[in-house]
XYZ file of C-alpha atoms in Angstrom:
419
model
C -87.180 16.744 -38.165
C -85.099 19.720 -39.689
C -81.635 20.137 -39.445
C -82.702 22.895 -37.851
C -85.134 21.934 -35.214
C -82.779 18.650 -34.753
C -79.896 21.667 -33.605
C -82.363 24.002 -31.487
C -83.661 21.092 -29.698
C -80.771 19.492 -28.864
C -77.439 22.038 -28.827
C -79.558 24.928 -26.815
C -78.759 26.354 -23.349
C -81.739 24.562 -22.035
C -80.064 21.404 -22.588
C -76.827 22.735 -20.305
C -77.572 21.271 -16.515
C -74.731 22.202 -14.920
C -75.509 20.861 -11.729
C -75.378 17.146 -13.111
C -72.602 17.896 -15.137
C -70.363 18.692 -11.433
C -71.218 15.424 -10.741
C -71.436 13.894 -14.349
C -68.209 15.371 -15.528
C -65.604 15.089 -12.506
C -62.143 16.814 -14.611
C -64.945 19.397 -16.588
C -67.403 20.440 -14.210
C -66.700 18.855 -11.238
C -63.180 19.947 -10.723
C -63.723 23.415 -10.277
C -66.837 26.059 -7.504
C -70.361 26.045 -8.732
C -68.950 30.134 -9.671
C -67.078 29.080 -12.518
C -67.384 28.098 -16.162
C -64.538 24.814 -17.391
C -63.645 25.718 -20.964
C -60.775 22.965 -19.971
C -61.199 19.597 -20.821
C -62.828 18.300 -24.711
C -65.832 17.372 -24.235
C -69.071 18.475 -24.917
C -71.832 19.222 -22.614
C -74.963 17.660 -24.179
C -75.690 14.057 -23.518
C -75.046 11.796 -26.484
C -77.232 9.994 -29.142
C -80.330 9.105 -27.867
C -80.313 5.415 -29.265
C -77.113 4.640 -27.901
C -78.929 5.548 -23.970
C -81.399 3.484 -25.092
C -78.961 0.271 -26.456
C -76.969 0.227 -22.845
C -79.978 0.157 -21.037
C -81.617 -2.344 -22.693
C -78.401 -4.607 -22.801
C -78.459 -4.121 -18.957
C -81.722 -4.733 -18.409
C -81.209 -8.912 -17.663
C -79.089 -8.146 -14.873
C -76.551 -10.311 -16.311
C -73.062 -9.203 -16.593
C -70.750 -11.340 -18.571
C -66.607 -10.401 -19.132
C -65.895 -8.889 -22.643
C -63.415 -11.417 -25.220
C -60.403 -9.186 -25.726
C -60.624 -9.000 -29.539
C -64.186 -7.362 -28.778
C -67.812 -8.442 -30.606
C -67.070 -9.311 -34.776
C -70.332 -7.495 -35.087
C -68.259 -3.880 -33.241
C -65.284 -4.871 -36.132
C -67.531 -5.436 -39.189
C -69.967 -2.578 -38.535
C -66.497 -0.479 -38.030
C -64.823 -1.643 -41.263
C -68.221 -0.611 -43.120
C -67.441 2.945 -41.385
C -64.414 2.988 -42.346
C -64.312 1.884 -46.145
C -67.930 4.508 -46.884
C -67.275 7.117 -44.499
C -63.539 7.271 -44.172
C -61.815 5.147 -47.702
C -60.165 3.221 -45.611
C -60.425 -0.325 -46.838
C -59.851 -2.974 -44.172
C -61.219 -6.214 -43.632
C -62.502 -6.639 -39.732
C -59.577 -8.778 -38.853
C -57.551 -5.363 -39.526
C -59.380 -3.810 -36.593
C -58.380 -4.209 -33.132
C -60.870 -2.456 -30.321
C -59.480 -0.381 -27.485
C -60.981 1.140 -24.013
C -60.404 4.910 -25.724
C -58.359 6.518 -27.890
C -55.530 6.878 -25.394
C -55.503 3.672 -24.763
C -55.098 3.485 -28.362
C -52.144 5.366 -28.813
C -50.132 3.502 -25.986
C -50.680 0.000 -27.183
C -49.568 1.270 -30.681
C -46.291 3.199 -28.981
C -45.783 -0.075 -26.846
C -45.861 -2.449 -29.826
C -43.533 -0.407 -32.152
C -40.836 2.035 -30.100
C -38.588 -0.074 -27.715
C -36.143 1.937 -24.833
C -34.017 4.520 -27.024
C -36.237 4.721 -29.705
C -36.736 8.114 -31.088
C -40.333 9.154 -32.042
C -41.098 12.642 -34.058
C -44.280 14.099 -32.824
C -45.601 17.216 -33.633
C -45.325 20.644 -31.515
C -47.731 21.084 -30.394
C -50.003 18.574 -29.680
C -51.801 16.725 -27.025
C -50.132 15.397 -23.841
C -51.044 11.637 -24.682
C -48.295 11.053 -27.324
C -45.523 11.900 -25.449
C -46.506 10.026 -21.737
C -47.134 7.142 -24.448
C -43.802 8.097 -25.893
C -42.136 8.464 -22.071
C -43.368 5.196 -20.705
C -42.690 2.943 -23.411
C -38.779 4.745 -22.569
C -38.609 6.555 -26.225
C -37.412 9.727 -26.941
C -39.556 12.737 -27.458
C -38.589 14.543 -30.823
C -40.914 17.641 -31.638
C -41.697 18.695 -35.173
C -42.614 22.275 -34.642
C -45.977 23.808 -36.680
C -46.227 26.805 -37.402
C -48.686 28.336 -34.917
C -50.087 30.949 -36.849
C -51.075 29.117 -40.453
C -51.667 26.216 -38.355
C -49.703 24.360 -40.694
C -46.724 21.536 -40.546
C -43.886 21.724 -43.084
C -43.212 17.867 -44.422
C -39.387 18.973 -44.846
C -39.153 20.145 -41.614
C -40.020 16.841 -40.140
C -38.563 14.806 -42.614
C -35.141 16.408 -40.903
C -35.928 15.067 -38.304
C -35.551 11.561 -38.928
C -32.604 9.823 -37.968
C -31.144 6.019 -38.253
C -32.355 5.655 -34.277
C -36.266 7.199 -35.910
C -38.992 4.522 -34.579
C -42.604 6.535 -35.502
C -43.986 9.729 -36.974
C -46.953 10.791 -34.291
C -49.628 12.555 -35.995
C -52.969 14.579 -35.464
C -55.279 15.193 -37.716
C -57.599 17.058 -36.606
C -54.773 18.532 -34.954
C -55.553 19.356 -30.968
C -54.771 21.770 -30.238
C -54.333 23.751 -33.444
C -57.790 22.684 -35.326
C -55.375 21.853 -38.877
C -57.187 20.035 -40.814
C -53.585 18.511 -42.988
C -54.109 18.861 -46.847
C -53.905 15.606 -48.944
C -50.686 16.858 -50.302
C -49.272 17.562 -46.617
C -50.383 13.715 -45.787
C -48.801 12.443 -49.426
C -45.270 13.882 -48.881
C -45.228 12.658 -44.847
C -46.701 8.872 -46.481
C -43.530 9.408 -49.004
C -41.089 10.501 -46.106
C -41.919 7.557 -44.303
C -42.149 5.360 -47.175
C -38.296 6.206 -48.314
C -37.099 5.455 -44.698
C -38.976 2.726 -43.500
C -40.589 4.800 -40.532
C -44.035 3.467 -39.301
C -46.656 6.229 -39.169
C -49.046 6.688 -36.065
C -52.495 9.080 -37.473
C -54.648 9.792 -34.272
C -57.550 10.682 -36.588
C -59.530 10.686 -33.353
C -61.775 14.135 -34.423
C -61.987 12.898 -38.490
C -65.614 13.626 -38.435
C -65.696 16.959 -36.826
C -64.600 19.119 -39.697
C -66.006 22.448 -40.808
C -66.962 22.658 -44.854
C -65.427 23.721 -47.067
C -62.494 21.549 -45.435
C -62.151 18.249 -46.071
C -60.628 15.144 -43.680
C -58.674 12.877 -45.658
C -57.100 9.353 -43.560
C -54.158 9.189 -44.436
C -54.663 5.280 -44.819
C -56.711 6.160 -47.294
C -54.942 7.110 -49.794
C -54.042 5.097 -52.805
C -51.045 2.701 -52.725
C -51.917 2.928 -48.651
C -51.917 -0.459 -48.514
C -48.695 -1.049 -48.727
C -47.532 1.668 -46.195
C -47.551 0.819 -42.068
C -50.083 3.215 -40.742
C -51.721 2.527 -37.600
C -54.871 4.471 -37.939
C -56.780 5.269 -33.925
C -60.306 6.504 -34.396
C -62.798 7.035 -31.380
C -66.460 7.907 -30.763
C -65.747 10.460 -28.240
C -65.675 12.975 -29.990
C -67.827 12.069 -32.980
C -70.826 11.074 -30.582
C -70.426 12.717 -26.911
C -69.119 9.627 -25.601
C -65.569 10.056 -24.076
C -67.753 7.669 -20.949
C -68.018 4.863 -22.671
C -64.552 4.365 -23.458
C -64.704 3.019 -26.942
C -62.229 3.257 -29.900
C -60.458 1.303 -32.376
C -56.935 0.989 -34.451
C -56.794 -0.065 -38.110
C -53.978 -1.421 -38.378
C -52.457 -1.899 -42.091
C -52.957 -5.957 -42.045
C -53.611 -8.917 -40.108
C -50.357 -9.680 -38.347
C -49.393 -6.555 -37.074
C -53.274 -6.375 -35.964
C -52.930 -9.469 -34.163
C -49.855 -8.112 -32.730
C -51.510 -5.328 -31.316
C -54.113 -7.135 -29.507
C -51.198 -8.923 -28.152
C -49.606 -5.747 -26.388
C -52.902 -4.098 -25.388
C -53.194 -7.638 -23.576
C -49.812 -7.582 -21.530
C -50.736 -3.152 -21.223
C -53.861 -5.069 -19.593
C -55.780 -2.827 -21.512
C -57.898 -5.143 -23.894
C -59.397 -6.662 -20.060
C -60.841 -2.928 -19.903
C -63.166 -3.520 -23.055
C -67.294 -3.924 -21.767
C -70.215 -5.389 -23.500
C -72.022 -2.467 -22.470
C -69.113 -0.223 -24.220
C -69.802 -2.371 -27.632
C -72.824 -2.562 -27.347
C -73.188 1.586 -26.984
C -70.706 1.586 -29.866
C -73.194 -0.194 -31.970
C -76.080 1.458 -31.857
C -73.589 4.867 -31.988
C -72.154 3.587 -35.241
C -75.163 2.246 -36.964
C -77.813 5.273 -36.076
C -75.747 8.036 -34.503
C -75.084 9.954 -36.909
C -78.339 12.423 -37.410
C -77.336 13.311 -34.144
C -73.687 14.259 -35.654
C -74.831 16.192 -38.562
C -77.164 17.609 -35.801
C -74.210 18.905 -33.822
C -71.916 19.247 -36.067
C -74.099 22.371 -37.491
C -73.941 23.778 -33.658
C -70.730 23.857 -33.454
C -70.053 25.222 -36.831
C -71.733 28.655 -35.876
C -70.395 28.493 -32.585
C -66.730 28.478 -33.756
C -67.994 31.575 -35.607
C -69.027 33.347 -32.975
C -66.410 31.849 -30.468
C -63.332 33.266 -32.903
C -65.053 36.378 -33.756
C -65.277 37.396 -29.872
C -61.899 36.372 -28.954
C -60.602 38.900 -31.612
C -62.229 41.586 -29.863
C -60.281 40.767 -26.614
C -57.496 43.427 -26.991
C -53.777 40.976 -26.422
C -55.904 37.934 -28.103
C -55.424 36.606 -31.434
C -57.409 33.903 -32.307
C -57.274 31.413 -35.571
C -60.285 29.588 -37.226
C -59.939 25.799 -36.900
C -60.901 23.818 -39.290
C -61.291 21.442 -37.531
C -62.029 20.320 -33.484
C -64.586 22.418 -31.126
C -61.257 23.684 -29.558
C -59.065 26.773 -29.648
C -56.346 27.904 -29.463
C -55.734 31.806 -29.290
C -52.789 33.529 -28.389
C -52.265 35.976 -25.634
C -49.037 36.667 -25.352
C -49.295 40.408 -26.829
C -51.596 40.603 -22.995
C -48.112 40.293 -21.462
C -49.003 37.352 -19.208
C -47.721 33.769 -19.979
C -50.099 30.735 -20.645
C -50.048 29.639 -17.050
C -50.607 32.882 -15.742
C -53.048 33.962 -17.934
C -55.067 30.313 -17.021
C -54.933 31.267 -13.848
C -56.001 35.142 -14.302
C -59.346 33.675 -16.087
C -59.770 31.700 -13.094
C -59.395 34.339 -10.472
C -61.096 36.986 -11.954
C -63.345 36.331 -14.344
C -64.059 32.703 -12.956
C -63.381 30.747 -16.238
C -61.139 27.438 -16.288
C -59.093 27.267 -19.325
C -55.964 25.293 -20.183
C -52.880 26.991 -20.298
C -50.335 25.992 -23.302
C -47.769 24.685 -21.110
C -45.181 22.276 -21.757
C -46.522 19.766 -19.892
C -50.471 19.446 -21.617
C -48.634 20.073 -25.346
C -45.351 20.795 -25.924
C -42.824 23.651 -25.550
C -43.584 25.022 -28.685
C -47.707 25.626 -27.048
C -46.194 28.761 -25.099
C -48.015 32.510 -25.451
C -51.719 30.626 -26.018
C -54.655 29.058 -24.062
C -57.267 26.071 -25.113
C -60.800 26.916 -24.763
C -63.158 24.176 -25.741
C -66.501 25.187 -27.005
C -69.115 21.992 -26.802
C -71.630 23.794 -24.749
C -74.169 26.822 -25.652
C -74.239 29.644 -27.438
C -75.503 31.315 -23.819
C -72.635 29.225 -22.142
C -70.500 31.008 -24.098
C -72.058 33.973 -24.160
C -71.725 34.426 -20.149
C -67.973 33.166 -20.626
C -66.283 35.275 -23.224
C -68.143 38.457 -21.641
C -67.032 37.638 -18.370
C -63.300 37.063 -20.208
C -63.535 40.300 -21.757
C -63.946 42.250 -18.651
C -61.419 41.028 -16.766
C -58.752 41.388 -19.721
C -59.669 44.933 -20.005
C -59.314 45.565 -16.869
C -55.538 43.721 -16.733
C -53.078 45.851 -15.733
C -49.191 44.231 -14.802
C -50.261 44.903 -10.582
C -53.947 43.442 -10.899
C -52.735 40.816 -12.842
C -49.678 39.804 -10.106
C -52.297 40.634 -6.973
C -54.685 38.130 -8.775
C -51.982 35.311 -9.814
C -50.988 35.113 -6.806
C -54.262 35.036 -4.701
C -55.298 32.395 -6.200
C -53.923 28.454 -5.615
C -53.046 26.624 -8.123
C -55.195 23.694 -9.571
C -54.418 20.437 -9.902
C -53.597 19.317 -13.145
C -56.006 17.866 -15.238
C -56.324 15.814 -18.753
C -57.640 18.199 -21.780
C -58.540 15.089 -23.276
C -57.105 13.690 -26.571
């Protein structure tokens, strides 16, 4: 099957089943009335690789539901170690790989391992909410490093200036959610050298590493030369690459076997290690062995959809959207419309019947104000309808109508947009 044929059959409009999605996708489709198009949680509207479904179904056929070992199936750690070497340039033996029940649990485990009450953790601003939540839960203090929202870039010197004697961890997100930045090797080397000089470990969330659009190329921080001597914990998952968020399967690549064992203990203390199931691990094995053609077709579809959505958003008066190099989320600036982030999200829900994530401190940090986040991992037809609705609503926007629309709709309970 050609790449084009695969893309057309797997990701066209016929694959979107709103009724089924409303029953199964509880934090996205199931959270809104049937007439709302939800572009919120960063999850795909498409089924994942058939090989994963087949493997999980086969594992259930005998009706036996055993416990899973906290350290995970050795075969899975071996396969992931090989993927890390061949695809990401990270030379990590299987005893450095720690499976986790999702990337959120992985982030929490690393933060709890490395941080104590009163420590400072540097995180980017804006960035996905999971970093801040993990830092708060560990009793540490957030120290925000502002990013340039226009260019999507991070100034390594600015980050270096924030390091203090209390700094326990630097948290990176690469590719970056929500800006879509794929950091250059030059930027990563500068951050690594700064961390080395101050003896500060790095948590590198690379869950989006397979959703990168040419000519951009993802570079794993732990794959840089001499990285073996650095304290880098790399988090990688399957949720974005293979549309498997509900499988709850992530991995941490620790800098050495000793720290991997320490992290495994931290997972057990948090209870996260016992959330692993044998069925999720079997599905993960199938994805890592057989899911790559599906991922290639998915990326081709996303690349085209990204370009279409960016062009449409930039044609809407008052909106400005940069073209991300990675992820399948957009973070358009809506400040010229006269509405703030929360007001715009409520206006679009009321007037356009389209749900987006507001760029508020709650979700992405203080630097997110003036933006909204949109997930576009759906079909072209679904995005066209959503953008048509948004375009009509914003075109009719006036201060009076916006106030009336926003005051008329109740606040939707907060839902996680997804790491």
